Amino acid sequence: MLEAYQRRDPAARSKLEIFLLYQGVHATIYHRLAHWLYCRKLRFLARFVSQWSRFWTGIEIHPGAKIGRRFVIDHGMGIVIGETAEVGDDVLIYHGVTLGGTGKDQGKRHPTIGNNVLISCGAKVLGPFKVGDNARIAANAVVLSEVPADATAVGIPAQIVRIAGRATHYADDVDQTSVNNPTLEKLAALNARLELVEKLLDEKYLEEKHK
Protein backbone atom coordinates (compact mmCIF):
# COMPACT_ATOMS: atom_id res chain seq x y z
CA MET A 1 0.00 0.00 0.00
CA LEU A 2 2.78 2.46 0.88
CA GLU A 3 4.50 1.77 -2.43
CA ALA A 4 1.25 2.52 -4.28
CA TYR A 5 1.09 5.94 -2.59
CA GLN A 6 4.72 6.63 -3.38
CA ARG A 7 4.21 5.70 -7.03
CA ARG A 8 1.18 7.96 -7.53
CA ASP A 9 1.99 10.96 -5.34
CA PRO A 10 4.99 13.02 -6.50
CA ALA A 11 4.99 14.83 -3.15
CA ALA A 12 5.62 11.62 -1.18
CA ARG A 13 9.26 11.52 -0.12
CA SER A 14 9.43 8.33 1.93
CA LYS A 15 7.33 5.39 3.10
CA LEU A 16 7.78 6.53 6.70
CA GLU A 17 6.29 9.94 5.88
CA ILE A 18 3.37 8.27 4.10
CA PHE A 19 2.70 5.89 6.99
CA LEU A 20 2.83 8.59 9.66
CA LEU A 21 1.23 11.56 7.92
CA TYR A 22 -1.15 10.43 5.16
CA GLN A 23 -4.75 10.28 6.35
CA GLY A 24 -5.68 8.03 3.45
CA VAL A 25 -3.36 5.35 4.83
CA HIS A 26 -4.80 5.78 8.31
CA ALA A 27 -8.39 5.58 7.03
CA THR A 28 -7.60 2.37 5.13
CA ILE A 29 -5.95 0.75 8.16
CA TYR A 30 -8.89 1.70 10.39
CA HIS A 31 -11.25 0.31 7.78
CA ARG A 32 -9.45 -3.04 7.66
CA LEU A 33 -10.03 -3.37 11.40
CA ALA A 34 -13.64 -2.14 11.22
CA HIS A 35 -14.43 -4.52 8.33
CA TRP A 36 -12.91 -7.45 10.25
CA LEU A 37 -15.17 -6.66 13.21
CA TYR A 38 -18.17 -6.15 10.91
CA CYS A 39 -17.72 -9.57 9.28
CA ARG A 40 -17.71 -11.16 12.75
CA LYS A 41 -21.04 -9.53 13.64
CA LEU A 42 -19.41 -7.09 16.09
CA ARG A 43 -21.34 -4.27 14.47
CA PHE A 44 -21.19 -1.75 17.33
CA LEU A 45 -17.41 -2.03 17.64
CA ALA A 46 -17.08 -1.84 13.86
CA ARG A 47 -19.09 1.38 13.72
CA PHE A 48 -17.14 2.78 16.67
CA VAL A 49 -13.86 2.25 14.80
CA SER A 50 -15.25 3.74 11.58
CA GLN A 51 -16.61 6.79 13.41
CA TRP A 52 -13.28 7.31 15.15
CA SER A 53 -11.59 7.09 11.74
CA ARG A 54 -14.05 9.65 10.37
CA PHE A 55 -13.28 12.02 13.23
CA TRP A 56 -9.53 11.54 12.89
CA THR A 57 -9.16 11.54 9.09
CA GLY A 58 -12.26 13.26 7.62
CA ILE A 59 -12.88 10.11 5.57
CA GLU A 60 -16.02 8.04 6.19
CA ILE A 61 -15.91 4.41 5.08
CA HIS A 62 -18.73 2.19 6.29
CA PRO A 63 -17.31 -0.98 7.88
CA GLY A 64 -19.42 -3.10 5.52
CA ALA A 65 -17.70 -1.73 2.41
CA LYS A 66 -15.24 -4.00 0.61
CA ILE A 67 -11.93 -2.37 -0.28
CA GLY A 68 -9.34 -3.97 -2.56
CA ARG A 69 -5.55 -3.95 -2.51
CA ARG A 70 -3.30 -0.94 -3.10
CA PHE A 71 -6.20 1.46 -2.54
CA VAL A 72 -4.96 5.06 -2.69
CA ILE A 73 -6.80 8.07 -1.25
CA ASP A 74 -5.19 11.39 -2.26
CA HIS A 75 -5.89 14.13 0.32
CA GLY A 76 -9.16 12.41 1.21
CA MET A 77 -11.15 15.01 3.13
CA GLY A 78 -14.89 14.56 2.64
CA ILE A 79 -14.81 11.08 1.07
CA VAL A 80 -17.87 8.92 1.84
CA ILE A 81 -18.08 5.21 0.95
CA GLY A 82 -21.35 3.41 1.65
CA GLU A 83 -22.08 0.06 3.28
CA THR A 84 -22.54 -2.10 0.16
CA ALA A 85 -19.88 -0.38 -1.94
CA GLU A 86 -17.14 -2.58 -3.40
CA VAL A 87 -13.81 -1.14 -4.53
CA GLY A 88 -11.36 -3.16 -6.63
CA ASP A 89 -7.57 -3.22 -6.70
CA ASP A 90 -5.32 -0.27 -7.63
CA VAL A 91 -8.09 2.33 -7.33
CA LEU A 92 -7.23 6.00 -6.87
CA ILE A 93 -9.78 8.34 -5.25
CA TYR A 94 -9.50 12.09 -4.60
CA HIS A 95 -11.12 14.28 -1.96
CA GLY A 96 -14.84 14.95 -1.92
CA VAL A 97 -15.79 11.67 -3.63
CA THR A 98 -19.02 9.90 -2.67
CA LEU A 99 -19.77 6.24 -3.41
CA GLY A 100 -23.37 6.38 -2.29
CA GLY A 101 -26.90 5.16 -2.78
CA THR A 102 -29.95 6.85 -4.29
CA GLY A 103 -32.53 6.24 -1.57
CA LYS A 104 -33.65 3.81 1.10
CA ASP A 105 -33.57 0.62 -0.99
CA GLN A 106 -32.65 -2.65 0.71
CA GLY A 107 -29.80 -4.94 -0.31
CA LYS A 108 -27.14 -3.75 -2.73
CA ARG A 109 -27.42 0.05 -2.77
CA HIS A 110 -23.94 1.33 -3.59
CA PRO A 111 -21.63 1.07 -6.62
CA THR A 112 -19.08 -1.59 -7.44
CA ILE A 113 -15.81 -0.05 -8.60
CA GLY A 114 -13.57 -2.17 -10.84
CA ASN A 115 -9.79 -2.42 -10.85
CA ASN A 116 -7.46 0.47 -11.74
CA VAL A 117 -10.20 3.11 -11.66
CA LEU A 118 -9.59 6.83 -11.16
CA ILE A 119 -12.32 8.85 -9.43
CA SER A 120 -11.49 12.55 -9.47
CA CYS A 121 -12.22 15.16 -6.81
CA GLY A 122 -15.84 15.93 -6.03
CA ALA A 123 -17.28 13.09 -8.13
CA LYS A 124 -20.49 11.39 -6.96
CA VAL A 125 -21.16 7.78 -7.95
CA LEU A 126 -24.69 6.94 -6.81
CA GLY A 127 -26.44 3.60 -7.19
CA PRO A 128 -25.94 -0.19 -7.32
CA PHE A 129 -24.18 -0.40 -10.68
CA LYS A 130 -20.64 -1.19 -11.81
CA VAL A 131 -17.82 1.09 -12.88
CA GLY A 132 -15.67 -1.04 -15.19
CA ASP A 133 -11.95 -1.70 -15.02
CA ASN A 134 -9.65 1.14 -16.12
CA ALA A 135 -12.53 3.63 -16.12
CA ARG A 136 -12.00 7.30 -15.33
CA ILE A 137 -14.54 9.60 -13.69
CA ALA A 138 -13.89 13.31 -14.16
CA ALA A 139 -13.93 15.93 -11.41
CA ASN A 140 -17.42 16.81 -10.09
CA ALA A 141 -19.15 14.27 -12.35
CA VAL A 142 -22.42 12.80 -11.07
CA VAL A 143 -22.57 9.18 -12.22
CA LEU A 144 -26.02 7.56 -12.06
CA SER A 145 -25.58 4.56 -14.37
CA GLU A 146 -23.01 1.96 -15.36
CA VAL A 147 -19.63 3.04 -16.70
CA PRO A 148 -18.06 0.57 -19.18
CA ALA A 149 -14.46 -0.55 -18.90
CA ASP A 150 -11.85 1.77 -20.45
CA ALA A 151 -14.32 4.68 -20.58
CA THR A 152 -14.59 8.17 -19.12
CA ALA A 153 -17.62 9.65 -17.35
CA VAL A 154 -18.00 13.43 -17.60
CA GLY A 155 -20.65 15.93 -16.54
CA ILE A 156 -23.90 16.25 -14.57
CA PRO A 157 -25.44 13.78 -15.07
CA ALA A 158 -22.39 12.00 -16.38
CA GLN A 159 -22.09 10.96 -20.01
CA ILE A 160 -19.79 8.22 -21.24
CA VAL A 161 -16.87 8.69 -23.63
CA ARG A 162 -15.41 5.43 -24.85
CA ILE A 163 -11.70 5.16 -25.51
CA ALA A 164 -11.77 2.62 -28.35
CA GLY A 165 -8.88 0.28 -28.94
CA ARG A 166 -6.70 1.58 -26.16
CA ALA A 167 -6.06 0.03 -22.74
CA THR A 168 -4.97 3.00 -20.67
CA HIS A 169 -4.05 2.80 -16.99
CA TYR A 170 -5.80 5.98 -15.93
CA ALA A 171 -5.06 5.67 -12.22
CA ASP A 172 -1.34 5.65 -12.96
CA ASP A 173 -1.72 8.63 -15.33
CA VAL A 174 -3.25 10.72 -12.51
CA ASP A 175 -4.88 13.09 -14.99
CA GLN A 176 -8.17 14.66 -13.91
CA THR A 177 -8.47 17.32 -16.59
CA SER A 178 -7.54 15.83 -19.99
CA VAL A 179 -11.01 14.53 -20.80
CA ASN A 180 -13.40 15.31 -23.63
CA ASN A 181 -16.72 16.89 -22.75
CA PRO A 182 -19.40 15.34 -24.98
CA THR A 183 -21.85 18.17 -24.28
CA LEU A 184 -19.38 20.75 -25.57
CA GLU A 185 -18.69 18.57 -28.62
CA LYS A 186 -22.43 18.44 -29.43
CA LEU A 187 -22.77 22.19 -28.99
CA ALA A 188 -19.81 22.75 -31.30
CA ALA A 189 -21.40 20.49 -33.94
CA LEU A 190 -24.74 22.36 -33.66
CA ASN A 191 -22.94 25.69 -33.95
CA ALA A 192 -21.16 24.52 -37.10
CA ARG A 193 -24.48 23.44 -38.65
CA LEU A 194 -26.07 26.77 -37.73
CA GLU A 195 -23.24 28.68 -39.39
CA LEU A 196 -23.69 26.55 -42.52
CA VAL A 197 -27.45 27.25 -42.61
CA GLU A 198 -26.83 30.99 -42.19
CA LYS A 199 -24.28 30.91 -45.02
CA LEU A 200 -26.75 29.13 -47.35
CA LEU A 201 -29.50 31.64 -46.48
CA ASP A 202 -27.16 34.57 -47.20
CA GLU A 203 -26.23 33.08 -50.57
CA LYS A 204 -29.90 32.49 -51.37
CA TYR A 205 -30.73 36.10 -50.42
CA LEU A 206 -27.98 37.48 -52.68
CA GLU A 207 -29.20 35.33 -55.58
CA GLU A 208 -32.76 36.57 -55.17
CA LYS A 209 -31.56 40.17 -54.87
CA HIS A 210 -29.67 40.09 -58.18
CA LYS A 211 -32.53 38.58 -60.18
PDB file of C-alpha atoms in Angstrom, residues 45-182:
ATOM      1  CA  LEU A  45     -17.408  -2.027  17.639  1.00  0.00           C
ATOM      2  CA  ALA A  46     -17.081  -1.842  13.864  1.00  0.00           C
ATOM      3  CA  ARG A  47     -19.094   1.380  13.725  1.00  0.00           C
ATOM      4  CA  PHE A  48     -17.145   2.782  16.666  1.00  0.00           C
ATOM      5  CA  VAL A  49     -13.859   2.250  14.805  1.00  0.00           C
ATOM      6  CA  SER A  50     -15.252   3.738  11.580  1.00  0.00           C
ATOM      7  CA  GLN A  51     -16.613   6.794  13.414  1.00  0.00           C
ATOM      8  CA  TRP A  52     -13.283   7.313  15.151  1.00  0.00           C
ATOM      9  CA  SER A  53     -11.593   7.090  11.740  1.00  0.00           C
ATOM     10  CA  ARG A  54     -14.051   9.650  10.371  1.00  0.00           C
ATOM     11  CA  PHE A  55     -13.283  12.023  13.234  1.00  0.00           C
ATOM     12  CA  TRP A  56      -9.529  11.536  12.888  1.00  0.00           C
ATOM     13  CA  THR A  57      -9.164  11.545   9.088  1.00  0.00           C
ATOM     14  CA  GLY A  58     -12.257  13.261   7.622  1.00  0.00           C
ATOM     15  CA  ILE A  59     -12.883  10.111   5.574  1.00  0.00           C
ATOM     16  CA  GLU A  60     -16.016   8.041   6.191  1.00  0.00           C
ATOM     17  CA  ILE A  61     -15.908   4.408   5.077  1.00  0.00           C
ATOM     18  CA  HIS A  62     -18.728   2.186   6.290  1.00  0.00           C
ATOM     19  CA  PRO A  63     -17.313  -0.982   7.884  1.00  0.00           C
ATOM     20  CA  GLY A  64     -19.418  -3.099   5.520  1.00  0.00           C
ATOM     21  CA  ALA A  65     -17.704  -1.729   2.410  1.00  0.00           C
ATOM     22  CA  LYS A  66     -15.236  -3.999   0.613  1.00  0.00           C
ATOM     23  CA  ILE A  67     -11.927  -2.367  -0.281  1.00  0.00           C
ATOM     24  CA  GLY A  68      -9.337  -3.969  -2.564  1.00  0.00           C
ATOM     25  CA  ARG A  69      -5.550  -3.953  -2.514  1.00  0.00           C
ATOM     26  CA  ARG A  70      -3.301  -0.942  -3.096  1.00  0.00           C
ATOM     27  CA  PHE A  71      -6.202   1.464  -2.542  1.00  0.00           C
ATOM     28  CA  VAL A  72      -4.955   5.063  -2.689  1.00  0.00           C
ATOM     29  CA  ILE A  73      -6.803   8.069  -1.251  1.00  0.00           C
ATOM     30  CA  ASP A  74      -5.195  11.387  -2.256  1.00  0.00           C
ATOM     31  CA  HIS A  75      -5.889  14.134   0.325  1.00  0.00           C
ATOM     32  CA  GLY A  76      -9.159  12.414   1.206  1.00  0.00           C
ATOM     33  CA  MET A  77     -11.147  15.013   3.128  1.00  0.00           C
ATOM     34  CA  GLY A  78     -14.895  14.559   2.636  1.00  0.00           C
ATOM     35  CA  ILE A  79     -14.814  11.083   1.070  1.00  0.00           C
ATOM     36  CA  VAL A  80     -17.869   8.923   1.845  1.00  0.00           C
ATOM     37  CA  ILE A  81     -18.083   5.213   0.948  1.00  0.00           C
ATOM     38  CA  GLY A  82     -21.352   3.410   1.648  1.00  0.00           C
ATOM     39  CA  GLU A  83     -22.084   0.062   3.277  1.00  0.00           C
ATOM     40  CA  THR A  84     -22.541  -2.099   0.161  1.00  0.00           C
ATOM     41  CA  ALA A  85     -19.877  -0.383  -1.940  1.00  0.00           C
ATOM     42  CA  GLU A  86     -17.138  -2.575  -3.398  1.00  0.00           C
ATOM     43  CA  VAL A  87     -13.808  -1.142  -4.526  1.00  0.00           C
ATOM     44  CA  GLY A  88     -11.362  -3.164  -6.630  1.00  0.00           C
ATOM     45  CA  ASP A  89      -7.574  -3.219  -6.695  1.00  0.00           C
ATOM     46  CA  ASP A  90      -5.322  -0.272  -7.628  1.00  0.00           C
ATOM     47  CA  VAL A  91      -8.094   2.325  -7.327  1.00  0.00           C
ATOM     48  CA  LEU A  92      -7.231   6.004  -6.871  1.00  0.00           C
ATOM     49  CA  ILE A  93      -9.778   8.345  -5.246  1.00  0.00           C
ATOM     50  CA  TYR A  94      -9.495  12.087  -4.598  1.00  0.00           C
ATOM     51  CA  HIS A  95     -11.116  14.276  -1.958  1.00  0.00           C
ATOM     52  CA  GLY A  96     -14.842  14.953  -1.919  1.00  0.00           C
ATOM     53  CA  VAL A  97     -15.793  11.670  -3.631  1.00  0.00           C
ATOM     54  CA  THR A  98     -19.019   9.895  -2.665  1.00  0.00           C
ATOM     55  CA  LEU A  99     -19.771   6.242  -3.406  1.00  0.00           C
ATOM     56  CA  GLY A 100     -23.367   6.385  -2.294  1.00  0.00           C
ATOM     57  CA  GLY A 101     -26.904   5.164  -2.784  1.00  0.00           C
ATOM     58  CA  THR A 102     -29.952   6.848  -4.289  1.00  0.00           C
ATOM     59  CA  GLY A 103     -32.530   6.235  -1.567  1.00  0.00           C
ATOM     60  CA  LYS A 104     -33.653   3.806   1.101  1.00  0.00           C
ATOM     61  CA  ASP A 105     -33.570   0.621  -0.989  1.00  0.00           C
ATOM     62  CA  GLN A 106     -32.648  -2.646   0.707  1.00  0.00           C
ATOM     63  CA  GLY A 107     -29.803  -4.935  -0.314  1.00  0.00           C
ATOM     64  CA  LYS A 108     -27.138  -3.749  -2.728  1.00  0.00           C
ATOM     65  CA  ARG A 109     -27.419   0.054  -2.770  1.00  0.00           C
ATOM     66  CA  HIS A 110     -23.944   1.326  -3.587  1.00  0.00           C
ATOM     67  CA  PRO A 111     -21.632   1.068  -6.616  1.00  0.00           C
ATOM     68  CA  THR A 112     -19.083  -1.593  -7.436  1.00  0.00           C
ATOM     69  CA  ILE A 113     -15.807  -0.053  -8.600  1.00  0.00           C
ATOM     70  CA  GLY A 114     -13.572  -2.175 -10.839  1.00  0.00           C
ATOM     71  CA  ASN A 115      -9.794  -2.421 -10.854  1.00  0.00           C
ATOM     72  CA  ASN A 116      -7.465   0.467 -11.744  1.00  0.00           C
ATOM     73  CA  VAL A 117     -10.196   3.112 -11.664  1.00  0.00           C
ATOM     74  CA  LEU A 118      -9.590   6.833 -11.158  1.00  0.00           C
ATOM     75  CA  ILE A 119     -12.325   8.849  -9.433  1.00  0.00           C
ATOM     76  CA  SER A 120     -11.490  12.549  -9.471  1.00  0.00           C
ATOM     77  CA  CYS A 121     -12.218  15.157  -6.813  1.00  0.00           C
ATOM     78  CA  GLY A 122     -15.841  15.931  -6.032  1.00  0.00           C
ATOM     79  CA  ALA A 123     -17.276  13.092  -8.129  1.00  0.00           C
ATOM     80  CA  LYS A 124     -20.490  11.389  -6.962  1.00  0.00           C
ATOM     81  CA  VAL A 125     -21.156   7.778  -7.948  1.00  0.00           C
ATOM     82  CA  LEU A 126     -24.687   6.938  -6.815  1.00  0.00           C
ATOM     83  CA  GLY A 127     -26.436   3.603  -7.194  1.00  0.00           C
ATOM     84  CA  PRO A 128     -25.941  -0.188  -7.318  1.00  0.00           C
ATOM     85  CA  PHE A 129     -24.178  -0.401 -10.683  1.00  0.00           C
ATOM     86  CA  LYS A 130     -20.639  -1.192 -11.811  1.00  0.00           C
ATOM     87  CA  VAL A 131     -17.824   1.088 -12.875  1.00  0.00           C
ATOM     88  CA  GLY A 132     -15.671  -1.038 -15.194  1.00  0.00           C
ATOM     89  CA  ASP A 133     -11.953  -1.700 -15.015  1.00  0.00           C
ATOM     90  CA  ASN A 134      -9.648   1.138 -16.124  1.00  0.00           C
ATOM     91  CA  ALA A 135     -12.528   3.633 -16.121  1.00  0.00           C
ATOM     92  CA  ARG A 136     -12.000   7.297 -15.325  1.00  0.00           C
ATOM     93  CA  ILE A 137     -14.538   9.602 -13.692  1.00  0.00           C
ATOM     94  CA  ALA A 138     -13.893  13.313 -14.165  1.00  0.00           C
ATOM     95  CA  ALA A 139     -13.934  15.926 -11.407  1.00  0.00           C
ATOM     96  CA  ASN A 140     -17.417  16.807 -10.090  1.00  0.00           C
ATOM     97  CA  ALA A 141     -19.145  14.269 -12.353  1.00  0.00           C
ATOM     98  CA  VAL A 142     -22.420  12.795 -11.067  1.00  0.00           C
ATOM     99  CA  VAL A 143     -22.573   9.182 -12.221  1.00  0.00           C
ATOM    100  CA  LEU A 144     -26.022   7.563 -12.064  1.00  0.00           C
ATOM    101  CA  SER A 145     -25.579   4.561 -14.372  1.00  0.00           C
ATOM    102  CA  GLU A 146     -23.007   1.960 -15.355  1.00  0.00           C
ATOM    103  CA  VAL A 147     -19.632   3.036 -16.697  1.00  0.00           C
ATOM    104  CA  PRO A 148     -18.058   0.571 -19.175  1.00  0.00           C
ATOM    105  CA  ALA A 149     -14.456  -0.549 -18.900  1.00  0.00           C
ATOM    106  CA  ASP A 150     -11.851   1.774 -20.449  1.00  0.00           C
ATOM    107  CA  ALA A 151     -14.320   4.680 -20.579  1.00  0.00           C
ATOM    108  CA  THR A 152     -14.587   8.168 -19.121  1.00  0.00           C
ATOM    109  CA  ALA A 153     -17.616   9.649 -17.348  1.00  0.00           C
ATOM    110  CA  VAL A 154     -17.996  13.433 -17.599  1.00  0.00           C
ATOM    111  CA  GLY A 155     -20.652  15.928 -16.542  1.00  0.00           C
ATOM    112  CA  ILE A 156     -23.897  16.249 -14.570  1.00  0.00           C
ATOM    113  CA  PRO A 157     -25.440  13.782 -15.069  1.00  0.00           C
ATOM    114  CA  ALA A 158     -22.385  11.995 -16.379  1.00  0.00           C
ATOM    115  CA  GLN A 159     -22.086  10.962 -20.008  1.00  0.00           C
ATOM    116  CA  ILE A 160     -19.791   8.223 -21.241  1.00  0.00           C
ATOM    117  CA  VAL A 161     -16.871   8.694 -23.630  1.00  0.00           C
ATOM    118  CA  ARG A 162     -15.409   5.430 -24.854  1.00  0.00           C
ATOM    119  CA  ILE A 163     -11.696   5.160 -25.512  1.00  0.00           C
ATOM    120  CA  ALA A 164     -11.769   2.616 -28.348  1.00  0.00           C
ATOM    121  CA  GLY A 165      -8.876   0.281 -28.938  1.00  0.00           C
ATOM    122  CA  ARG A 166      -6.699   1.584 -26.159  1.00  0.00           C
ATOM    123  CA  ALA A 167      -6.061   0.025 -22.741  1.00  0.00           C
ATOM    124  CA  THR A 168      -4.965   3.004 -20.672  1.00  0.00           C
ATOM    125  CA  HIS A 169      -4.051   2.796 -16.993  1.00  0.00           C
ATOM    126  CA  TYR A 170      -5.800   5.983 -15.927  1.00  0.00           C
ATOM    127  CA  ALA A 171      -5.059   5.673 -12.224  1.00  0.00           C
ATOM    128  CA  ASP A 172      -1.339   5.654 -12.963  1.00  0.00           C
ATOM    129  CA  ASP A 173      -1.723   8.630 -15.328  1.00  0.00           C
ATOM    130  CA  VAL A 174      -3.252  10.716 -12.509  1.00  0.00           C
ATOM    131  CA  ASP A 175      -4.883  13.089 -14.989  1.00  0.00           C
ATOM    132  CA  GLN A 176      -8.172  14.657 -13.906  1.00  0.00           C
ATOM    133  CA  THR A 177      -8.472  17.318 -16.590  1.00  0.00           C
ATOM    134  CA  SER A 178      -7.545  15.834 -19.989  1.00  0.00           C
ATOM    135  CA  VAL A 179     -11.015  14.528 -20.797  1.00  0.00           C
ATOM    136  CA  ASN A 180     -13.395  15.311 -23.633  1.00  0.00           C
ATOM    137  CA  ASN A 181     -16.724  16.888 -22.748  1.00  0.00           C
ATOM    138  CA  PRO A 182     -19.403  15.340 -24.978  1.00  0.00           C
TER     139      PRO A 182
END
